[in-house]
Short mmCIF file of C-alpha atoms and ligand atoms in Angstrom, two decimals:
data_model
loop_
_atom_site.label_atom_id
_atom_site.label_comp_id
_atom_site.label_asym_id
_atom_site.label_seq_id
_atom_site.Cartn_x
_atom_site.Cartn_y
_atom_site.Cartn_z
CA MET X 20 -0.06 0.07 -0.36
CA ASN X 21 1.41 3.99 -0.67
CA GLU X 22 1.55 5.74 2.37
CA TYR X 23 -1.13 8.27 0.81
CA PHE X 24 -3.76 9.11 -2.04
CA ILE X 25 -4.86 11.52 -4.31
CA ASN X 26 -8.64 12.05 -4.51
CA ASN X 27 -10.55 13.52 -7.12
CA ALA X 28 -13.72 14.64 -4.65
CA THR X 29 -16.74 15.59 -6.25
CA ASP X 30 -17.88 17.63 -3.58
CA THR X 31 -21.70 16.17 -3.60
CA ILE X 32 -23.34 14.75 -1.23
CA PRO X 33 -24.61 11.63 -1.02
CA SER X 34 -28.41 11.53 -0.86
CA ASN X 35 -29.75 8.18 1.68
CA ASN X 36 -30.53 7.81 4.89
CA THR X 37 -27.60 8.13 7.16
CA THR X 38 -27.12 11.77 5.27
CA ASN X 39 -30.81 12.32 6.24
CA VAL X 40 -30.65 11.91 9.51
CA ILE X 41 -27.87 14.09 9.60
CA ARG X 42 -29.45 17.16 7.53
CA ASN X 43 -32.78 16.70 9.78
CA SER X 44 -31.10 16.66 13.51
CA LYS X 45 -30.70 19.64 15.58
CA ALA X 46 -27.97 17.64 18.42
CA ILE X 47 -26.51 21.00 18.95
CA ASP X 48 -29.89 21.85 20.88
CA TYR X 49 -30.19 18.43 22.88
CA HIS X 50 -26.46 19.48 23.73
CA ARG X 51 -27.51 22.84 25.26
CA SER X 52 -30.14 21.30 27.46
CA LEU X 53 -27.73 19.30 28.73
CA SER X 54 -26.49 20.66 32.07
CA VAL X 55 -22.43 19.75 31.91
CA TYR X 56 -23.05 21.46 27.77
CA GLN X 57 -20.36 24.33 27.01
CA SER X 58 -18.38 24.86 24.52
CA THR X 59 -14.55 23.46 24.03
CA PRO X 60 -12.10 25.91 23.44
CA LEU X 61 -10.73 27.31 20.14
CA VAL X 62 -6.78 27.70 20.93
CA SER X 63 -4.72 29.47 18.45
CA LEU X 64 -1.35 28.77 18.01
CA ASN X 65 0.99 31.74 16.48
CA GLY X 66 3.89 29.13 17.35
CA LEU X 67 3.43 26.29 15.55
CA ALA X 68 2.20 27.72 12.79
CA ARG X 69 5.66 29.62 12.36
CA LYS X 70 7.32 27.15 13.21
CA TYR X 71 5.62 25.05 9.98
CA ASN X 72 5.72 28.03 8.00
CA VAL X 73 1.92 28.60 7.66
CA GLY X 74 -0.15 31.80 8.11
CA ASN X 75 -1.80 30.15 11.51
CA ILE X 76 -2.93 26.91 13.37
CA PHE X 77 -5.70 26.61 15.19
CA VAL X 78 -6.69 23.58 17.73
CA LYS X 79 -10.55 22.85 19.31
CA ASP X 80 -9.79 21.54 22.18
CA GLU X 81 -12.15 18.17 22.62
CA SER X 82 -10.43 16.69 26.21
CA TYR X 83 -12.32 19.55 27.37
CA ARG X 84 -16.24 18.22 26.27
CA PHE X 85 -18.33 16.78 29.17
CA GLY X 86 -15.51 15.77 31.46
CA LEU X 87 -15.07 13.63 29.39
CA ASN X 88 -11.83 13.69 27.99
CA ALA X 89 -12.13 13.21 24.38
CA PHE X 90 -14.94 14.06 21.60
CA LYS X 91 -16.98 11.33 21.53
CA GLY X 92 -19.82 11.92 24.46
CA LEU X 93 -21.09 14.07 21.23
CA GLY X 94 -22.76 11.29 19.88
CA ALA X 95 -23.61 8.87 21.74
CA SER X 96 -25.86 11.79 24.40
CA TYR X 97 -27.21 12.15 21.24
CA ALA X 98 -27.67 8.84 19.74
CA ILE X 99 -28.68 7.61 22.96
CA HIS X 100 -31.26 10.69 23.66
CA LYS X 101 -33.35 9.90 20.48
CA ILE X 102 -33.10 6.34 20.97
CA LEU X 103 -34.80 6.27 23.99
CA GLN X 104 -37.23 8.76 22.90
CA ASP X 105 -38.87 6.09 20.78
CA ASN X 106 -37.86 3.02 22.69
CA PRO X 107 -37.79 4.36 26.64
CA ASP X 108 -38.29 0.90 28.43
CA ILE X 109 -34.41 -0.28 27.20
CA THR X 110 -32.99 -1.49 30.14
CA THR X 111 -29.41 -2.53 28.85
CA PHE X 112 -27.09 -0.66 25.89
CA CYS X 113 -24.15 -1.90 24.98
CA THR X 114 -20.79 -1.30 22.77
CA ALA X 115 -17.58 -2.00 21.45
CA THR X 116 -14.78 0.45 21.87
CA ASP X 117 -10.87 1.01 22.16
CA GLY X 118 -11.69 3.49 24.95
CA ASN X 119 -13.70 6.84 24.28
CA HIS X 120 -17.38 5.91 22.64
CA GLY X 121 -17.11 3.59 25.24
CA ARG X 122 -16.94 5.48 28.05
CA ALA X 123 -19.32 8.42 26.16
CA VAL X 124 -22.45 5.41 25.72
CA ALA X 125 -21.31 4.58 29.49
CA TRP X 126 -21.30 8.20 30.79
CA ALA X 127 -25.09 8.53 28.54
CA SER X 128 -26.57 5.40 29.48
CA ARG X 129 -25.66 6.92 33.39
CA LEU X 130 -27.44 9.98 32.83
CA ALA X 131 -30.25 8.23 31.39
CA GLY X 132 -30.20 5.41 34.54
CA LYS X 133 -30.09 2.45 32.38
CA LYS X 134 -27.04 -0.20 32.64
CA VAL X 135 -24.60 -0.80 30.01
CA VAL X 136 -22.55 -3.62 29.11
CA VAL X 137 -19.07 -2.59 26.85
CA PHE X 138 -16.73 -5.12 25.25
CA VAL X 139 -13.07 -4.11 24.69
CA PRO X 140 -10.80 -5.69 22.01
CA LYS X 141 -7.29 -6.43 23.28
CA ASP X 142 -4.34 -4.49 24.50
CA THR X 143 -6.85 -2.05 25.16
CA VAL X 144 -5.03 -0.30 27.78
CA GLU X 145 -6.33 -0.26 31.89
CA SER X 146 -6.59 3.94 32.25
CA ARG X 147 -9.38 3.17 29.89
CA ILE X 148 -11.40 0.47 30.69
CA LYS X 149 -10.94 1.94 34.30
CA ALA X 150 -12.61 5.38 32.65
CA ILE X 151 -14.97 3.23 30.98
CA GLU X 152 -16.38 1.09 34.50
CA SER X 153 -15.80 4.70 36.15
CA GLU X 154 -19.40 5.35 34.43
CA GLY X 155 -20.66 2.23 36.37
CA ALA X 156 -20.70 0.02 33.03
CA VAL X 157 -19.89 -3.49 33.02
CA VAL X 158 -16.23 -4.21 30.52
CA ILE X 159 -15.70 -7.18 29.13
CA ASN X 160 -12.38 -7.72 26.89
CA THR X 161 -12.39 -9.88 23.97
CA ASP X 162 -9.00 -10.57 23.27
CA LEU X 163 -9.53 -9.72 19.92
CA HIS X 164 -9.47 -6.73 17.37
CA TYR X 165 -12.16 -3.92 16.79
CA ASP X 166 -14.06 -5.67 14.18
CA GLU X 167 -14.48 -8.96 15.43
CA THR X 168 -14.95 -6.82 18.71
CA CYS X 169 -17.45 -4.91 17.40
CA GLU X 170 -19.75 -8.77 15.96
CA ILE X 171 -19.21 -9.71 19.60
CA ALA X 172 -21.00 -7.35 20.68
CA ARG X 173 -24.01 -7.19 18.26
CA ALA X 174 -24.46 -11.28 18.54
CA THR X 175 -25.00 -10.64 22.24
CA SER X 176 -27.02 -7.42 22.53
CA LEU X 177 -28.91 -9.63 19.52
CA LYS X 178 -29.41 -12.69 22.08
CA GLU X 179 -29.49 -10.83 25.48
CA GLY X 180 -31.85 -8.13 24.33
CA TRP X 181 -29.48 -5.33 25.10
CA GLN X 182 -29.82 -1.64 22.72
CA LEU X 183 -26.20 -1.60 20.66
CA VAL X 184 -24.96 1.69 20.15
CA GLN X 185 -22.28 1.05 17.63
CA ASP X 186 -19.93 4.16 16.20
CA THR X 187 -19.75 1.76 13.20
CA ALA X 188 -22.32 0.98 10.68
CA TRP X 189 -22.86 -1.88 8.56
CA LYS X 190 -25.38 -3.44 6.03
CA ASP X 191 -29.13 -3.29 8.20
CA TYR X 192 -26.93 -1.38 10.66
CA GLU X 193 -27.04 2.39 10.00
CA GLU X 194 -29.31 4.11 11.81
CA ILE X 195 -27.90 4.65 14.79
CA PRO X 196 -24.40 5.24 13.90
CA ALA X 197 -26.22 7.89 11.50
CA LEU X 198 -27.52 9.65 14.93
CA ILE X 199 -24.24 9.40 16.32
CA LYS X 200 -22.84 11.38 13.03
CA ALA X 201 -25.69 13.70 13.89
CA GLY X 202 -24.41 14.68 17.39
CA TYR X 203 -21.05 15.39 16.11
CA GLN X 204 -22.39 18.07 13.99
CA THR X 205 -22.27 20.58 17.51
CA HIS X 206 -19.03 21.01 17.02
CA PHE X 207 -18.04 21.85 13.72
CA GLN X 208 -21.77 24.10 14.42
CA GLU X 209 -20.01 25.52 18.01
CA LEU X 210 -17.13 26.55 15.70
CA GLU X 211 -18.47 28.99 13.46
CA PRO X 212 -19.07 31.78 15.69
CA GLU X 213 -15.57 30.79 17.02
CA ILE X 214 -14.18 31.27 13.88
CA HIS X 215 -16.29 34.01 12.16
CA SER X 216 -14.97 36.73 15.39
CA LEU X 217 -10.74 35.98 14.25
CA PRO X 218 -9.06 38.86 12.29
CA ASN X 219 -8.83 36.68 9.73
CA PRO X 220 -11.53 34.40 9.93
CA LYS X 221 -11.14 31.74 7.01
CA ILE X 222 -9.99 27.67 7.22
CA ASP X 223 -8.35 26.78 4.21
CA LEU X 224 -7.38 23.40 5.52
CA VAL X 225 -8.30 20.82 8.19
CA PHE X 226 -6.73 17.34 8.94
CA LEU X 227 -9.05 14.45 10.28
CA GLN X 228 -7.35 11.80 11.93
CA ALA X 229 -10.38 8.47 11.66
CA GLY X 230 -10.69 5.21 12.18
CA VAL X 231 -14.21 3.70 11.51
CA GLY X 232 -14.45 7.21 9.75
CA SER X 233 -17.77 8.18 11.24
CA TRP X 234 -16.26 11.33 12.65
CA ALA X 235 -14.87 12.33 9.55
CA ALA X 236 -17.48 11.51 7.58
CA SER X 237 -19.60 13.51 9.73
CA ALA X 238 -17.00 16.25 9.73
CA ILE X 239 -16.62 16.30 5.83
CA TRP X 240 -20.73 16.14 5.63
CA TYR X 241 -20.10 19.88 7.58
CA TYR X 242 -18.01 21.26 5.50
CA LEU X 243 -19.70 20.39 2.42
CA ASN X 244 -23.02 21.46 3.28
CA ARG X 245 -22.22 24.81 4.82
CA TYR X 246 -19.55 25.49 2.19
CA GLY X 247 -19.80 23.15 -0.96
CA LYS X 248 -17.01 24.37 -3.40
CA ASN X 249 -15.59 26.57 -1.42
CA ARG X 250 -14.73 24.29 2.00
CA PRO X 251 -11.25 24.04 3.12
CA LYS X 252 -9.31 21.24 1.62
CA ILE X 253 -9.46 18.08 3.37
CA VAL X 254 -6.67 15.60 4.41
CA VAL X 255 -7.71 12.39 6.24
CA VAL X 256 -5.14 10.79 8.85
CA GLU X 257 -4.64 6.80 10.10
CA PRO X 258 -2.44 4.95 11.68
CA ASN X 259 0.53 2.96 9.58
CA GLU X 260 -0.85 -0.76 10.73
CA ALA X 261 -4.57 0.57 10.30
CA ALA X 262 -5.31 2.35 7.60
CA GLY X 263 -8.47 0.66 6.06
CA ILE X 264 -10.01 4.29 4.64
CA LEU X 265 -6.56 4.30 2.74
CA ALA X 266 -6.81 1.17 1.68
CA SER X 267 -10.56 1.16 0.45
CA PHE X 268 -9.26 3.91 -1.75
CA GLU X 269 -6.59 2.10 -3.18
CA ALA X 270 -9.02 -1.00 -3.88
CA GLY X 271 -11.67 1.42 -5.24
CA LYS X 272 -14.35 0.15 -2.91
CA ARG X 273 -14.29 -0.50 0.84
CA VAL X 274 -11.85 -2.88 2.45
CA SER X 275 -10.20 -4.02 5.80
CA PRO X 276 -6.40 -3.03 5.46
CA ASP X 277 -3.43 -5.32 5.89
CA GLY X 278 -1.35 -4.07 8.76
CA THR X 279 -0.63 -5.69 12.61
CA PHE X 280 -3.36 -3.06 13.94
CA LYS X 281 -0.04 -2.42 16.14
CA THR X 282 -0.56 0.94 17.29
CA ILE X 283 -0.38 4.18 19.91
CA MET X 284 -3.33 5.40 18.33
CA ALA X 285 -5.53 3.31 19.93
CA GLY X 286 -8.99 5.15 19.21
CA LEU X 287 -7.85 4.74 15.19
CA ASN X 288 -7.17 1.17 15.43
CA CYS X 289 -9.69 -0.28 13.22
CA GLY X 290 -10.37 -1.84 10.13
CA ILE X 291 -12.68 -1.82 7.60
CA PRO X 292 -14.39 1.64 7.26
CA SER X 293 -17.74 2.49 8.24
CA SER X 294 -20.48 1.76 5.57
CA SER X 295 -22.39 4.83 5.60
CA SER X 296 -19.42 7.13 6.15
CA TRP X 297 -17.67 5.53 3.05
CA ASP X 298 -19.78 7.52 0.31
CA ILE X 299 -19.30 10.75 2.61
CA ILE X 300 -15.70 9.98 3.15
CA LYS X 301 -15.48 9.46 -1.24
CA SER X 302 -16.92 12.68 -1.67
CA GLY X 303 -15.35 15.48 0.37
CA THR X 304 -11.20 13.71 0.81
CA ASP X 305 -8.37 15.73 -1.33
CA ILE X 306 -5.60 13.17 0.13
CA THR X 307 -5.51 10.40 3.17
CA ILE X 308 -2.19 9.31 4.65
CA LYS X 309 -0.90 6.69 6.78
CA ILE X 310 1.23 8.06 9.22
CA LYS X 311 3.79 5.78 11.85
CA ASP X 312 3.23 6.68 15.08
CA GLU X 313 6.76 8.64 15.73
CA PHE X 314 4.61 11.55 14.41
CA ALA X 315 1.54 11.17 16.52
CA GLU X 316 4.82 11.19 19.74
CA GLN X 317 6.11 14.35 18.05
CA ALA X 318 2.47 15.78 18.03
CA ILE X 319 2.31 15.04 21.63
CA ARG X 320 5.31 16.93 22.26
CA GLU X 321 4.85 20.07 20.25
CA LEU X 322 0.63 20.52 22.07
CA TYR X 323 3.14 20.18 25.51
CA TYR X 324 6.14 21.87 24.53
CA PRO X 325 4.42 25.24 23.90
CA ASN X 326 6.13 27.31 20.86
CA GLY X 327 6.53 30.78 22.18
CA ASP X 328 3.80 32.10 23.46
CA ASP X 329 0.82 29.68 22.53
CA GLN X 330 -0.61 27.76 24.83
CA ARG X 331 0.22 24.24 26.30
CA ILE X 332 -2.65 21.68 25.79
CA VAL X 333 -2.77 18.23 27.13
CA ALA X 334 -3.48 15.95 23.76
CA GLY X 335 -3.74 11.88 23.88
CA GLU X 336 -2.46 9.24 20.87
CA SER X 337 -5.36 9.74 18.54
CA GLY X 338 -5.76 13.25 19.43
CA VAL X 339 -3.50 14.13 17.39
CA GLY X 340 -3.74 12.36 14.66
CA GLY X 341 -4.52 15.17 12.37
CA LEU X 342 -1.68 17.32 13.68
CA ALA X 343 0.75 14.11 13.32
CA GLY X 344 -0.36 13.53 9.43
CA PHE X 345 0.67 17.58 9.43
CA ILE X 346 3.92 16.84 10.45
CA ALA X 347 4.50 14.42 8.17
CA LEU X 348 3.03 16.16 5.35
CA MET X 349 5.19 19.51 5.79
CA THR X 350 8.31 17.21 6.94
CA ASN X 351 8.82 14.39 4.87
CA PRO X 352 10.75 15.57 1.00
CA ASP X 353 8.51 13.34 -0.98
CA MET X 354 5.34 14.42 0.36
CA GLN X 355 5.86 17.68 -1.94
CA ILE X 356 3.66 16.74 -4.13
CA LEU X 357 0.24 16.87 -1.76
CA ARG X 358 1.76 19.61 -0.63
CA ASP X 359 0.96 21.13 -3.53
CA THR X 360 -2.19 19.68 -4.05
CA LEU X 361 -3.72 21.56 -0.99
CA GLY X 362 -1.77 24.90 -2.26
CA ILE X 363 -0.11 25.27 1.28
CA THR X 364 1.68 28.55 1.74
CA THR X 365 2.66 30.88 4.26
CA HIS X 366 -0.80 32.35 4.37
CA THR X 367 -2.29 28.88 4.87
CA ASN X 368 -4.73 28.49 7.95
CA VAL X 369 -5.42 25.02 9.14
CA LEU X 370 -8.21 23.41 11.84
CA PHE X 371 -7.21 20.34 13.80
CA TYR X 372 -9.12 18.93 16.10
CA ASN X 373 -7.89 17.36 19.37
CA THR X 374 -10.27 15.15 20.03
CA GLU X 375 -8.95 13.21 23.50
CA GLY X 376 -6.74 14.49 26.34
CA ALA X 377 -4.38 11.88 27.59
CA THR X 378 -6.39 8.90 28.21
CA ASP X 379 -3.37 6.83 28.82
CA PRO X 380 -1.49 9.08 31.47
CA ILE X 381 1.85 6.00 31.35
CA ASN X 382 1.94 6.00 28.15
CA PHE X 383 1.65 9.98 27.64
CA ASN X 384 3.94 10.43 30.07
CA LYS X 385 6.67 8.09 28.62
CA ILE X 386 5.93 10.58 25.74
CA ILE X 387 6.23 13.99 27.45
CA SER X 388 9.64 12.52 28.60
CA SER X 389 11.48 11.18 25.83
CA LYS X 390 13.43 13.27 23.65
CA PRO X 391 12.90 12.70 19.60
C1 LIG O 17 -9.89 10.08 19.99
C2 LIG O 17 -10.20 9.50 18.68
N1 LIG O 17 -9.83 10.87 17.83
C3 LIG O 17 -10.88 10.27 16.70
C4 LIG O 17 -11.34 8.87 16.31
C5 LIG O 17 -12.13 8.81 14.96
O1 LIG O 17 -13.26 8.48 15.32
P1 LIG O 17 -13.44 7.14 14.16
O2 LIG O 17 -13.42 5.90 14.46
O3 LIG O 17 -15.69 7.58 13.82
O4 LIG O 17 -13.45 7.57 12.35
C6 LIG O 17 -11.56 7.92 17.57
C7 LIG O 17 -12.37 6.73 18.02
O5 LIG O 17 -12.11 6.08 18.54
C8 LIG O 17 -10.72 8.65 18.92
O6 LIG O 17 -10.88 7.79 19.99
#
């Protein structure tokens, strides 16, 4: 597999049930009704921008979201709210997760007074399991990869009469993943007034880290819907060893990637892309790249040890995926073609989303104490 793929985006939102659900939802109204709701900060990193020779760099810091240390509560809470509107008698929710989504489902279930069972794949670190348990969930380690863990969650839910709340879609399971994508719209919409209050309110380039691609698809839907052909350029970033979207672009259809599925970017360590995300991703991605873990480590240090007057940001291994992709793309001499394709200049404004804080504190401390 190559390290990147340059896509000829159609810039046309596919018309289907998923995109209809996103269009017809107003998740931000629901989120604003929660007592814990607050818009997450948008941080401007001029020092980092100078270092990489671009106009400015902005980071929306989702580590502050709902006190959950990651953005995933946006999707789970909205989906569970909508599911319970139609079916209030559900007693138990279930999901498979590499950490953040499971904590979010457990948190939203607890708020709704429901039980929850969370299946985690092998290599899920203790701190992430503890965070899910702290929300009252029963956690079961399958000792399998992510895709197989999703299958176990699906089959067990069916057998036990539990309600599955999965953030990836497959044939005949697209409604709930669509609600989750609709829930993610909140933070893209929050950004609008924040960006419009900037002296130069234009974002030229957005980097999106991807696991199954639900979040990237939600972002792409937002940018296509809001800005059409004037949308920012979009780069999708995946771990080297779990690059299902890149593999799918290369194959011309949704496939599982080759790879060891060994990466510190646990939230992005997924197999086949979500069925209902793939068409949206294809329609609005300019470039997709895969990166080695070293770039995630470097990105964590860039945010933790600020440049100039920049503010410190504490970001986790998956949270920095976008910035890690940017660093790879800006520093690799073989990627000049990507910089040219994206038209990156000293005036380009770049946006990243820090989608998680330090959810594995042991590894985080190791990374910030080691020099490259
Ligand atoms: C921190 C973080 N960022 C990004 C993602 C990617 O989301 P998706 O799996 O929808 O691509 C995840 C998924 O778990 C995550 O935990």
